[in-house]
CSV table of C-alpha atoms and ligand atoms in Angstrom, one decimal:
chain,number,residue,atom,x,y,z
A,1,UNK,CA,43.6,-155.6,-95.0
A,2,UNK,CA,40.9,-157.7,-96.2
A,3,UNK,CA,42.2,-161.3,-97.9
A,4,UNK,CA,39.3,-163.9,-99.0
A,5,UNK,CA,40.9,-167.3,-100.0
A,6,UNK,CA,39.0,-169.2,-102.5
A,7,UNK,CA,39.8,-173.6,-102.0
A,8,UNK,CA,38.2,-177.1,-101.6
A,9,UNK,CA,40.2,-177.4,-98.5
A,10,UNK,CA,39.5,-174.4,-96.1
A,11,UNK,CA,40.7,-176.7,-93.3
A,12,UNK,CA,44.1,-176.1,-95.3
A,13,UNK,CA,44.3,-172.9,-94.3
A,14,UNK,CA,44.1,-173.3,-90.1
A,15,UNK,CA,46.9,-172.3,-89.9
A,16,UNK,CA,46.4,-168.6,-90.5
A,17,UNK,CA,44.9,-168.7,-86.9
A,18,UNK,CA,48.7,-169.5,-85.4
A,19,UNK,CA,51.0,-167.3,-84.6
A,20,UNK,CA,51.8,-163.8,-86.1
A,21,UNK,CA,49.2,-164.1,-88.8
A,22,UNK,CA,46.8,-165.5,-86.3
A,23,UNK,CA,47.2,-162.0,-83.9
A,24,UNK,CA,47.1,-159.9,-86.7
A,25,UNK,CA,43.7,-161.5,-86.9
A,26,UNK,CA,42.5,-161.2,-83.4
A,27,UNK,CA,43.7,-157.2,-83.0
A,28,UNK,CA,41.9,-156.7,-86.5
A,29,UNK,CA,44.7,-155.6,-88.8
A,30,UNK,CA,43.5,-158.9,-91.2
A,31,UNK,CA,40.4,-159.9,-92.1
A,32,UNK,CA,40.6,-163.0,-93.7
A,33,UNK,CA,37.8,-164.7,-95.1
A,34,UNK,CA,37.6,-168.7,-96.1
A,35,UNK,CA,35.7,-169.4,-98.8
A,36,UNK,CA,34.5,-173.6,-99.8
A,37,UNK,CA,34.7,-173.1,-103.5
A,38,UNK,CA,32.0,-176.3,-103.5
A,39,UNK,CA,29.4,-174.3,-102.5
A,40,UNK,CA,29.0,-172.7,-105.6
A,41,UNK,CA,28.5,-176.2,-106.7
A,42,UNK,CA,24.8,-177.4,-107.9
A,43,UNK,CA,25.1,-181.3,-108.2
A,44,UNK,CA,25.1,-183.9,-105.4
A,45,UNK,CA,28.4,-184.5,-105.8
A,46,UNK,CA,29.5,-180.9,-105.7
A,47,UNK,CA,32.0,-181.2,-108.3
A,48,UNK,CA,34.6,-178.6,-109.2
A,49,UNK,CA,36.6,-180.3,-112.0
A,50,UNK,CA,36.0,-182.0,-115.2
A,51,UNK,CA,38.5,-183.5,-118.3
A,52,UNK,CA,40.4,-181.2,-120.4
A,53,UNK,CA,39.7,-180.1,-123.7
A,54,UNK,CA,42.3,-181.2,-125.8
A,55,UNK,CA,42.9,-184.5,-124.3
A,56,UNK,CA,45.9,-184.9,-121.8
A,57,UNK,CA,46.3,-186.2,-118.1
A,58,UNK,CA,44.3,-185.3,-115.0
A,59,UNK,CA,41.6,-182.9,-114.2
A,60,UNK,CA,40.8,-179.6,-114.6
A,61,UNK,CA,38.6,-177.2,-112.5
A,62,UNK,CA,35.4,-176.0,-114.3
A,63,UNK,CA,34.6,-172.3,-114.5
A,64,UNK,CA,31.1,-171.6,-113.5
A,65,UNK,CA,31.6,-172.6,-109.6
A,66,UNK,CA,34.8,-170.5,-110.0
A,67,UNK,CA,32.7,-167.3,-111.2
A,68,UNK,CA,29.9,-167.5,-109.2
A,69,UNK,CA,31.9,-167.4,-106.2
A,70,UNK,CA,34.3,-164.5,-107.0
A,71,UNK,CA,31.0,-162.4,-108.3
A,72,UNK,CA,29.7,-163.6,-104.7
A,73,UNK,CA,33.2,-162.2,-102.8
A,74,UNK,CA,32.9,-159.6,-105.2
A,75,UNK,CA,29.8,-158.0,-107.1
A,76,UNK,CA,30.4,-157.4,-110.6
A,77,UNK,CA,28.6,-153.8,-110.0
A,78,UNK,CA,30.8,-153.1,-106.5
A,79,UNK,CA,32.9,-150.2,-107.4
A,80,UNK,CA,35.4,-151.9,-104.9
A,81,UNK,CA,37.4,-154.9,-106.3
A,82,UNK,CA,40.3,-157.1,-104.8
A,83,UNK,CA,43.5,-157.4,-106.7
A,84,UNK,CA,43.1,-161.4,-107.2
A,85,UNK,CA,46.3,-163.5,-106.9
A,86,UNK,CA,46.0,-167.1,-108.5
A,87,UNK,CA,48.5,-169.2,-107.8
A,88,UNK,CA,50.3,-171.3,-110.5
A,89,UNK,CA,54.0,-172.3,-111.3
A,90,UNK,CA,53.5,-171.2,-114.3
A,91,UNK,CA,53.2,-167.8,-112.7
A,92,UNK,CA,55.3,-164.8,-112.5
A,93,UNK,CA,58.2,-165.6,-108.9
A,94,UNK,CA,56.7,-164.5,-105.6
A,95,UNK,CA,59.4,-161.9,-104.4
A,96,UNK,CA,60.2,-159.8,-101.9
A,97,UNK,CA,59.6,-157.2,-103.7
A,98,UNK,CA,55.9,-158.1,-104.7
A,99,UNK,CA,55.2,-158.9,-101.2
A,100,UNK,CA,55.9,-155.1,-100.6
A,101,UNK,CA,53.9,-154.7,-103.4
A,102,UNK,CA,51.1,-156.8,-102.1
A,103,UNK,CA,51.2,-155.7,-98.5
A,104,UNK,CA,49.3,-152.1,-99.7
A,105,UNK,CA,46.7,-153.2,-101.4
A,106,UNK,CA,43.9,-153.1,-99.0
A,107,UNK,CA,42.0,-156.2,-100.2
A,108,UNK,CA,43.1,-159.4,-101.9
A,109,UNK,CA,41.6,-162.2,-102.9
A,110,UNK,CA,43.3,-165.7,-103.2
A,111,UNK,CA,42.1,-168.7,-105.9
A,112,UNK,CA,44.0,-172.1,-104.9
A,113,UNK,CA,44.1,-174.4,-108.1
A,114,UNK,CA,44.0,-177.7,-107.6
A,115,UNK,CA,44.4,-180.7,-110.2
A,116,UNK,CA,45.8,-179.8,-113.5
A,117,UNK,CA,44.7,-175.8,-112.4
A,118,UNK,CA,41.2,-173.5,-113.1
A,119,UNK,CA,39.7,-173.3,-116.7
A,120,UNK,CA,41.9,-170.2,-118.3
A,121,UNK,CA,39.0,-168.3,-118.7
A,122,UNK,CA,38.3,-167.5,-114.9
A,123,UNK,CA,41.5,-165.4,-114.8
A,124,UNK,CA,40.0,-163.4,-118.4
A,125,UNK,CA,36.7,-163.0,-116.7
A,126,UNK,CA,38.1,-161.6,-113.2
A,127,UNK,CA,40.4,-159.6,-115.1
A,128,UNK,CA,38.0,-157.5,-116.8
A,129,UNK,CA,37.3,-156.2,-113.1
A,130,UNK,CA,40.1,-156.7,-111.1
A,131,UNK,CA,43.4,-157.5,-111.3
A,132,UNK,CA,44.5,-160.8,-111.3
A,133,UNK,CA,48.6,-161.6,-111.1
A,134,UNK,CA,49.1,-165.5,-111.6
A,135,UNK,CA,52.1,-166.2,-109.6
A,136,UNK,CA,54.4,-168.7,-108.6
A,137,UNK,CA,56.0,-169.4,-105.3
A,138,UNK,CA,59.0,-171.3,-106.5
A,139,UNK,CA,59.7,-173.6,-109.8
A,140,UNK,CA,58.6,-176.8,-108.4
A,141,UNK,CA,55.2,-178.0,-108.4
A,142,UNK,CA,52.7,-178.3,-105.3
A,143,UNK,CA,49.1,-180.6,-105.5
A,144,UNK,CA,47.1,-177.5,-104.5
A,145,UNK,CA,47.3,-173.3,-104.5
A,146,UNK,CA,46.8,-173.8,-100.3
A,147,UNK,CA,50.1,-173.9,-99.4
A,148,UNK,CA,51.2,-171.1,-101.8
A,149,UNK,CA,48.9,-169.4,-100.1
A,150,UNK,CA,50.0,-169.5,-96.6
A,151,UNK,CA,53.0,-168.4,-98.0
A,152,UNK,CA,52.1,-165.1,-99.2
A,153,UNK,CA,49.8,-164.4,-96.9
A,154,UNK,CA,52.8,-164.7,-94.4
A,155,UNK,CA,55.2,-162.8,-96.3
A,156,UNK,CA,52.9,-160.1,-96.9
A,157,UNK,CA,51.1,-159.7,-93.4
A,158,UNK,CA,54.4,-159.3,-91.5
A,159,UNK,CA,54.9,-156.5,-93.6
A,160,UNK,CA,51.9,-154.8,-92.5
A,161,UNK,CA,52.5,-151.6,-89.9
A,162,UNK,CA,52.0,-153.4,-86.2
A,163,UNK,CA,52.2,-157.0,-87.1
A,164,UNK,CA,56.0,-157.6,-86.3
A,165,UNK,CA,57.0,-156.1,-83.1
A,166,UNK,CA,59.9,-154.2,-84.3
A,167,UNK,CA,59.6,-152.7,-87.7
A,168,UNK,CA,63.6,-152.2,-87.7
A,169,UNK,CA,63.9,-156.0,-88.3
A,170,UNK,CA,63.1,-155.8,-91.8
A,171,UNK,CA,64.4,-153.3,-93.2
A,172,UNK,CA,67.4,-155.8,-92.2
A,173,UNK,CA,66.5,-158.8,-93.5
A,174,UNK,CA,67.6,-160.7,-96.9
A,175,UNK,CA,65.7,-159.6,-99.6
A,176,UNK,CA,65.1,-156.5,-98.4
A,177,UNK,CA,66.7,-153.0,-98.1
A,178,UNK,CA,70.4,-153.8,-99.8
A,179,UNK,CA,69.3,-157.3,-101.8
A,180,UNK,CA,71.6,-158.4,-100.0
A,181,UNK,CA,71.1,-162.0,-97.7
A,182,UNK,CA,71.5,-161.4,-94.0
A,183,UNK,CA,74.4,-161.9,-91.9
A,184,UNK,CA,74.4,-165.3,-89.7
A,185,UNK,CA,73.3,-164.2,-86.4
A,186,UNK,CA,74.1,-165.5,-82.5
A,187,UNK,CA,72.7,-165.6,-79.1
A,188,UNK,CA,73.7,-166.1,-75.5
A,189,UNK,CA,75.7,-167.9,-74.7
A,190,UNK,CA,79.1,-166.9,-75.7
A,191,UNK,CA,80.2,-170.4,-76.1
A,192,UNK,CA,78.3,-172.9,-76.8
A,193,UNK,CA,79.8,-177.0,-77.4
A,194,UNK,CA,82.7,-175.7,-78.3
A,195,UNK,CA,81.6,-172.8,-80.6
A,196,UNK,CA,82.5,-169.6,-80.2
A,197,UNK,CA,80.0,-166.5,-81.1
A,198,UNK,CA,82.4,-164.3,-83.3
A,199,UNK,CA,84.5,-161.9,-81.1
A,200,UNK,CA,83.8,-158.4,-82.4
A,201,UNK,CA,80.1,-159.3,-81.8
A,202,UNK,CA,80.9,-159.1,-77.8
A,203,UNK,CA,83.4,-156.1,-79.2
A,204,UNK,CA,80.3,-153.2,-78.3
A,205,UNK,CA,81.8,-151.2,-81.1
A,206,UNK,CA,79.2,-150.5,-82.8
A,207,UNK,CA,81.1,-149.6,-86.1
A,208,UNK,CA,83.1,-153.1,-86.5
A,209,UNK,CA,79.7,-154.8,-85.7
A,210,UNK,CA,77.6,-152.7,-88.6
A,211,UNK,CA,81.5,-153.5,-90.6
A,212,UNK,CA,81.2,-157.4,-89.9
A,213,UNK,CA,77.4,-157.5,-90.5
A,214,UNK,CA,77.8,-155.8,-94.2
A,215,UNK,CA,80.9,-158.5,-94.6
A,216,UNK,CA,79.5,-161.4,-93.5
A,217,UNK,CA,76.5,-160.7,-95.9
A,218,UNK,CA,78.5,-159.9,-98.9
A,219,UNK,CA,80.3,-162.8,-98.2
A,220,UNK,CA,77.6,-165.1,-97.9
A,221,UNK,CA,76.0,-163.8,-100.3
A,222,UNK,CA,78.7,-164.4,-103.2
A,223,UNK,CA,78.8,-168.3,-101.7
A,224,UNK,CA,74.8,-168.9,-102.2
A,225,UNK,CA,73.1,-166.3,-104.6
A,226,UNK,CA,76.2,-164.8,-107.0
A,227,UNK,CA,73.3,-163.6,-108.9
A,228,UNK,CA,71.7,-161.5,-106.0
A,229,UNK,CA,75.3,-160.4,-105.1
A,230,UNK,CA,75.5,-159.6,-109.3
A,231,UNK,CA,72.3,-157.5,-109.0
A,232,UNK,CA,73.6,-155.6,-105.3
A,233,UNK,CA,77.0,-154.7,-107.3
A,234,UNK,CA,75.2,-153.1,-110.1
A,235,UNK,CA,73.4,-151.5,-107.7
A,236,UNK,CA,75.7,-149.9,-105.7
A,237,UNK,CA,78.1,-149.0,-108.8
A,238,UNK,CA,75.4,-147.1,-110.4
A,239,UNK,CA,75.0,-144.6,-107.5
A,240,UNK,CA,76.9,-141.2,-107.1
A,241,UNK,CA,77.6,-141.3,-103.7
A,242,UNK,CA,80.8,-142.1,-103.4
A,243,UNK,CA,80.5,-143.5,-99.9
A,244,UNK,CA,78.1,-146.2,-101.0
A,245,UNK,CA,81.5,-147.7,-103.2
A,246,UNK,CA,81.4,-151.5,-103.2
A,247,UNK,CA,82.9,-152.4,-100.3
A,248,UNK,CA,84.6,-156.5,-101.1
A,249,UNK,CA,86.0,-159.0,-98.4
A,250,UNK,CA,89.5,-159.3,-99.0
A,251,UNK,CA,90.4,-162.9,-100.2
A,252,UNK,CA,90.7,-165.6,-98.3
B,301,LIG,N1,49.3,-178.4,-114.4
B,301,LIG,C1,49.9,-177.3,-113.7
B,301,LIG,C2,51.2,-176.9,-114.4
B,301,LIG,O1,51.9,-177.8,-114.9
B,301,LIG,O2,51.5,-175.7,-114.5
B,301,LIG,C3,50.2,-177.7,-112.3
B,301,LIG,C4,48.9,-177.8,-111.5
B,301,LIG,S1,49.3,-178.1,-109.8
B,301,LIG,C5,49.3,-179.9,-109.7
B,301,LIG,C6,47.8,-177.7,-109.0
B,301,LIG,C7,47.7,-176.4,-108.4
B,301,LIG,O3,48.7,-176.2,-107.4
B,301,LIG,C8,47.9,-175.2,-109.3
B,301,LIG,O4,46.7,-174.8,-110.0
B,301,LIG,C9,48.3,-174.1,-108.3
B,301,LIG,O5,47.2,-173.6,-107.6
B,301,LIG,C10,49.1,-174.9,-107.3
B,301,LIG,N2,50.6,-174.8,-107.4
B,301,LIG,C11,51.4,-175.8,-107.7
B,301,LIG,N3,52.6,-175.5,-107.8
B,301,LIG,C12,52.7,-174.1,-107.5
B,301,LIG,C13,53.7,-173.2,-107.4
B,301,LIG,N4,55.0,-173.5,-107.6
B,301,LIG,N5,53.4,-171.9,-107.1
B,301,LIG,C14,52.1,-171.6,-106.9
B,301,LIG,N6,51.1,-172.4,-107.0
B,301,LIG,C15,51.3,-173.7,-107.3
């Protein structure tokens, strides 16, 4: 998979060398390419931003540095054209689910706001070539699309086939396969300051171990994210098979 990222701080984005990310890299599964939106600048001062129309506080980022470099990462007359993800909180949620979405496109191309955001009109221009998703990694709001950025490119690489060492492991995870949150997992020792690893984990019957593990997720589950346990319920009801019935913790 090809990602170019599009900033005025390409130092920001080191950290896509570390780690998981950073093999991926090395063995060739990513290709990601840094871009220093400044040098489609053409003053001495190489500036990206200007006052908004309209009045209001801050800065905004102009558009003509912003088009010439996505129609230098990607010719206008190229038949083949990133899907371009601009990150805003005024965007649609980063999920799960569009990280799975995400994860087979084979090229995508990141455009980190900063200030007050990018001129609207880059995102109406790109779109008449690619597609461009504006999307936000959480309702608060960050100085800069960088660190929005690390996070997807995170959640999507790991779901790439070879990046994480056992594929199992997320079909497991919260978020993913049930909607469901995972279950609170232990390691050795068995006891540790005083704290027990829960018995039927030791158990080897594999059965009341799969039993617990659906339990303890329902359970915690309905104590963080009601509204994800809301969703799984609906879910589940809605199937025929009768063995996938909702399966409650008795009350406590
Ligand atoms: N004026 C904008 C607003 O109120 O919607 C906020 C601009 S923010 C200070 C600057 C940049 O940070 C945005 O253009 C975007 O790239 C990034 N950003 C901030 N919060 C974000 C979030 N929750 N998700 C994704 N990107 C975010």
């Amino acid at each position: 998979m090809r990602l170019d990222v599009l900033t005025i701080f390409p130092e920001y984005l080191a950290a896509l060398d570390v780690s998981l990310v950073g093999k991926a890299v090395k063995s060739g599964l990513l290709d990601i390419r840094l871009h220093d939106l400044r040098d489609w600048t053409h003053d001495r001062h190489r500036t990206v931003d200007d006052t908004p129309y309209g009045g209001g506080a801050g800065m905004v980022m102009r558009p003509e540095p912003w088009g010439e470099a996505l129609d230098a990462v990607a010719p206008p007359d190229s038949p083949s054209q990133p899907r371009l993800i601009v990150p805003t909180p005024a965007g649609r949620p980063f999920t799960q689910e569009l990280a799975y979405e995400l994860a087979a496109e084979p090229w995508l191309a990141f455009a980190c706001g900063r200030y007050e955001g990018i001129d609207a009109r880059v995102a109406s221009y790109a779109a008449e070539r690619m597609r461009v998703d504006e999307v936000s990694i959480g309702d608060y709001v960050l100085n800069g699309g960088e660190v929005a950025v690390l996070v997807m490119v995170e959640a999507v690489a790991r779901l790439l086939p070879g990046v994480i060492g056992n594929p199992e492991s997320l079909a497991e995870e919260s978020h993913s396969g049930d909607g469901l949150l995972e279950y609170p997992v232990y390691t050795k020792p068995p006891t540790w300051r005083g704290y027990d690893v829960p018995e039927v984990l030791l158990s080897g019957n594999h059965r009341l171990i799969a039993e617990w593990h659906h339990d303890e997720s329902v359970r915690r589950t309905a104590e963080r994210r009601p509204d994800l346990l809301a969703a799984w319920g609906d879910a589940v009801a809605g199937k025929d098979d009768p063995a996938s019935e909702v399966r409650l913790l008795p009350a406590t």
